[in-house]
Amino acid sequence: MNGGHCAPGRAARLRLRRSLHVASHGADLLDRKLHLLHREHDALSRTQRDCAAGWRACVTDAETWLLRGVVIGGEHALIAAAAGAGGPAVVTVEWTTSLGVRRPASVAVQVPPRAPDTAAPGNTALMRAEAAYREVVRSAASYAAAQSAVRIVEAEMSRTQRRVRVLRRHWIPRLQRELDRVERVLEQAEHEDAVRLRRAHAWHGHGGGGPTGRG
């Protein structure tokens, strides 16, 4: 029967239309995500630049006070001051998730204080240098977190761009070509069915039905 012949083609057409709709909708959503990622990247890049500037300023301030302290007290004063410095800093990173991307949001830095049984730095400049280097550690941690956040978002942007490119340039055109092919096949089949139907009607209309015998 005619219907049985065309059913698979119609099912394929329906499946392809659905797949094409899903792929196009997915590409649109990814385009939207990419737009939002660009906005977030811009904001994070500004934060990164601010953190970098703050870190450089802290380093300059610390180096200035260190140099003054060494000039005033000599190298032995620096060695004595360093002997009483605390242990390593502890950095805690707070994370956030935005647009499906997990990235650093902020940092908390704990710099151990000078050991209580040690003498304070020998002059005011070295005391200022010690405090300034504590700020260097804090600003460096903030800068590192901001830099990491930017890189993570950049990586997600690249992944999203690749997915959009695959959909727009390859997957969607392939689905469209296959749908067009199925449409042509169905159109041809429907045309042939219509021709056969007209011929059948014409044959019956002219009294067709085979020869009849005489008695």
Coordinates of C-alpha atoms in Angstrom, one line a residue:
M1 CA 0.0 0.0 0.0
N2 CA 1.0 3.6 -0.7
G3 CA 0.7 4.7 3.0
G4 CA 3.1 2.0 4.2
H5 CA 5.7 3.2 1.6
C6 CA 5.7 6.8 2.7
A7 CA 5.3 6.4 6.5
P8 CA 9.1 6.0 7.1
G9 CA 9.8 9.1 5.1
R10 CA 7.3 11.1 7.0
A11 CA 8.7 9.8 10.3
A12 CA 12.2 10.8 9.2
R13 CA 11.0 14.3 8.2
L14 CA 9.4 14.7 11.6
R15 CA 12.5 13.5 13.4
L16 CA 14.7 15.8 11.4
R17 CA 12.5 18.8 12.0
R18 CA 12.6 18.2 15.7
S19 CA 16.4 17.7 15.6
L20 CA 16.9 20.9 13.6
H21 CA 14.7 22.8 16.0
V22 CA 16.6 21.5 19.0
A23 CA 20.0 22.2 17.4
S24 CA 19.0 25.8 16.4
H25 CA 17.5 26.5 19.8
G26 CA 20.7 25.1 21.4
A27 CA 22.9 27.3 19.2
D28 CA 20.7 30.4 20.2
L29 CA 21.1 29.6 23.9
L30 CA 24.9 29.2 23.5
D31 CA 25.1 32.5 21.7
R32 CA 23.2 34.1 24.6
K33 CA 25.6 32.4 27.1
L34 CA 28.6 33.6 25.1
H35 CA 27.2 37.2 25.2
L36 CA 26.8 37.0 29.0
L37 CA 30.3 35.4 29.4
H38 CA 31.8 38.3 27.4
R39 CA 30.1 40.8 29.8
E40 CA 31.4 38.8 32.9
H41 CA 34.8 38.6 31.4
D42 CA 34.9 42.3 30.9
A43 CA 34.0 42.9 34.5
L44 CA 36.5 40.3 35.8
S45 CA 39.2 41.8 33.6
R46 CA 38.6 45.2 35.2
T47 CA 38.9 43.6 38.6
Q48 CA 42.1 41.9 37.5
R49 CA 43.6 45.2 36.3
D50 CA 42.7 46.9 39.6
C51 CA 44.2 44.1 41.6
A52 CA 47.4 44.1 39.5
A53 CA 47.7 47.9 40.1
G54 CA 47.1 47.5 43.8
W55 CA 49.7 44.7 44.0
R56 CA 52.3 46.7 42.1
A57 CA 51.7 49.7 44.4
C58 CA 52.1 47.5 47.5
V59 CA 55.4 46.1 46.2
T60 CA 56.7 49.5 45.5
D61 CA 55.8 50.8 48.9
A62 CA 57.3 47.7 50.6
E63 CA 60.5 47.9 48.7
T64 CA 60.8 51.6 49.5
W65 CA 60.5 51.1 53.2
L66 CA 62.8 48.1 53.1
L67 CA 65.5 50.1 51.4
R68 CA 65.2 52.9 54.0
G69 CA 65.4 50.4 56.8
V70 CA 68.6 48.8 55.4
V71 CA 70.1 52.2 54.8
I72 CA 69.4 53.2 58.4
G73 CA 70.1 50.0 60.2
G74 CA 72.3 48.0 57.9
E75 CA 72.1 44.4 56.7
H76 CA 72.3 43.0 60.2
A77 CA 69.1 44.9 61.2
L78 CA 67.3 43.3 58.2
I79 CA 68.6 39.8 59.2
A80 CA 67.5 40.3 62.8
A81 CA 64.0 41.5 61.7
A82 CA 63.6 38.6 59.3
A83 CA 64.4 36.1 62.1
G84 CA 61.2 37.0 64.0
A85 CA 58.9 36.9 61.0
G86 CA 55.8 34.6 61.3
G87 CA 55.2 31.4 59.4
P88 CA 53.6 31.1 56.0
A89 CA 50.4 32.9 55.1
V90 CA 47.1 30.9 54.9
V91 CA 45.0 31.8 51.9
T92 CA 41.3 30.7 51.8
V93 CA 39.6 31.0 48.4
E94 CA 35.8 31.6 48.2
W95 CA 34.3 30.1 45.1
T96 CA 31.2 31.0 43.1
T97 CA 29.3 29.5 40.2
S98 CA 28.0 31.7 37.4
L99 CA 26.7 30.7 34.0
G100 CA 27.7 27.2 34.8
V101 CA 31.3 28.2 35.5
R102 CA 32.9 27.7 38.9
R103 CA 35.6 30.4 39.6
P104 CA 37.2 32.2 42.5
A105 CA 35.1 35.0 43.9
S106 CA 37.3 36.3 46.7
V107 CA 40.1 35.4 49.0
A108 CA 40.8 35.7 52.7
V109 CA 44.4 35.9 53.8
Q110 CA 45.8 35.3 57.3
V111 CA 49.4 36.4 57.8
P112 CA 50.8 35.0 61.1
P113 CA 52.0 37.8 63.4
R114 CA 55.6 38.2 64.6
A115 CA 56.6 35.6 67.2
P116 CA 56.0 37.1 70.7
D117 CA 59.4 36.1 71.9
T118 CA 61.3 38.0 69.2
A119 CA 62.3 41.6 69.2
A120 CA 60.6 44.1 66.9
P121 CA 62.5 45.4 63.9
G122 CA 65.4 47.7 64.8
N123 CA 64.0 50.9 63.2
T124 CA 60.7 52.4 62.1
A125 CA 61.4 51.9 58.5
L126 CA 61.8 48.2 58.9
M127 CA 58.6 48.0 60.9
R128 CA 56.9 49.8 58.1
A129 CA 58.4 47.5 55.6
E130 CA 57.2 44.4 57.5
A131 CA 53.6 45.8 57.5
A132 CA 53.9 46.7 53.9
Y133 CA 55.0 43.2 52.9
R134 CA 52.0 41.8 54.7
E135 CA 49.9 43.9 52.4
V136 CA 51.9 42.6 49.5
V137 CA 50.9 39.1 50.4
R138 CA 47.2 40.0 50.7
S139 CA 47.2 41.9 47.4
A140 CA 49.1 39.2 45.6
A141 CA 46.5 36.6 46.7
S142 CA 43.7 38.9 45.4
Y143 CA 45.5 39.4 42.2
A144 CA 46.1 35.7 41.7
A145 CA 42.4 34.9 42.4
A146 CA 41.2 37.6 39.9
Q147 CA 43.7 36.3 37.3
S148 CA 42.5 32.7 37.8
A149 CA 38.8 33.8 37.4
V150 CA 39.6 35.6 34.1
R151 CA 41.4 32.5 32.7
I152 CA 38.6 30.2 33.8
V153 CA 36.0 32.3 32.1
E154 CA 38.2 32.7 29.0
A155 CA 38.4 28.9 28.8
E156 CA 34.6 28.6 29.0
M157 CA 34.2 31.2 26.3
S158 CA 36.5 29.2 24.0
R159 CA 34.5 26.0 24.7
T160 CA 31.2 27.7 24.1
Q161 CA 32.5 29.3 20.9
R162 CA 33.6 25.9 19.6
R163 CA 30.2 24.4 20.4
V164 CA 28.4 27.2 18.6
R165 CA 30.8 26.8 15.6
V166 CA 30.1 23.1 15.4
L167 CA 26.4 23.6 15.5
R168 CA 26.2 26.6 13.1
R169 CA 28.8 25.4 10.6
H170 CA 28.4 21.6 10.6
W171 CA 25.6 20.0 12.6
I172 CA 22.7 22.4 11.6
P173 CA 23.7 22.5 7.9
R174 CA 23.9 18.7 7.8
L175 CA 20.5 18.3 9.4
Q176 CA 19.1 20.9 6.9
R177 CA 20.6 19.1 3.9
E178 CA 19.2 15.8 5.1
L179 CA 15.8 17.3 5.7
D180 CA 15.8 18.9 2.3
R181 CA 16.6 15.5 0.8
V182 CA 13.8 13.8 2.6
E183 CA 11.4 16.6 1.6
R184 CA 12.4 16.0 -2.1
V185 CA 11.8 12.3 -1.8
L186 CA 8.5 12.8 -0.1
E187 CA 7.5 15.4 -2.7
Q188 CA 8.4 13.0 -5.5
A189 CA 6.5 10.1 -3.9
E190 CA 3.4 12.3 -3.3
H191 CA 3.6 13.4 -7.0
E192 CA 3.8 9.8 -8.1
D193 CA 0.9 8.9 -5.9
A194 CA -1.2 11.7 -7.3
V195 CA -0.4 10.6 -10.9
R196 CA -1.4 7.0 -10.1
L197 CA -4.6 8.2 -8.5
R198 CA -5.6 10.3 -11.4
R199 CA -4.9 7.4 -13.8
A200 CA -7.0 5.1 -11.7
H201 CA -9.9 7.5 -11.6
A202 CA -9.7 8.1 -15.3
W203 CA -9.6 4.3 -16.0
H204 CA -12.7 3.7 -13.9
G205 CA -14.4 6.7 -15.3
H206 CA -14.1 5.2 -18.8
G207 CA -15.7 2.0 -17.8
G208 CA -12.5 0.1 -17.3
G209 CA -12.6 -3.2 -15.5
G210 CA -11.5 -5.7 -18.1
P211 CA -13.2 -7.2 -21.1
T212 CA -16.6 -8.9 -20.8
G213 CA -17.6 -12.1 -22.6
R214 CA -20.8 -12.7 -24.7
G215 CA -23.2 -15.6 -24.5

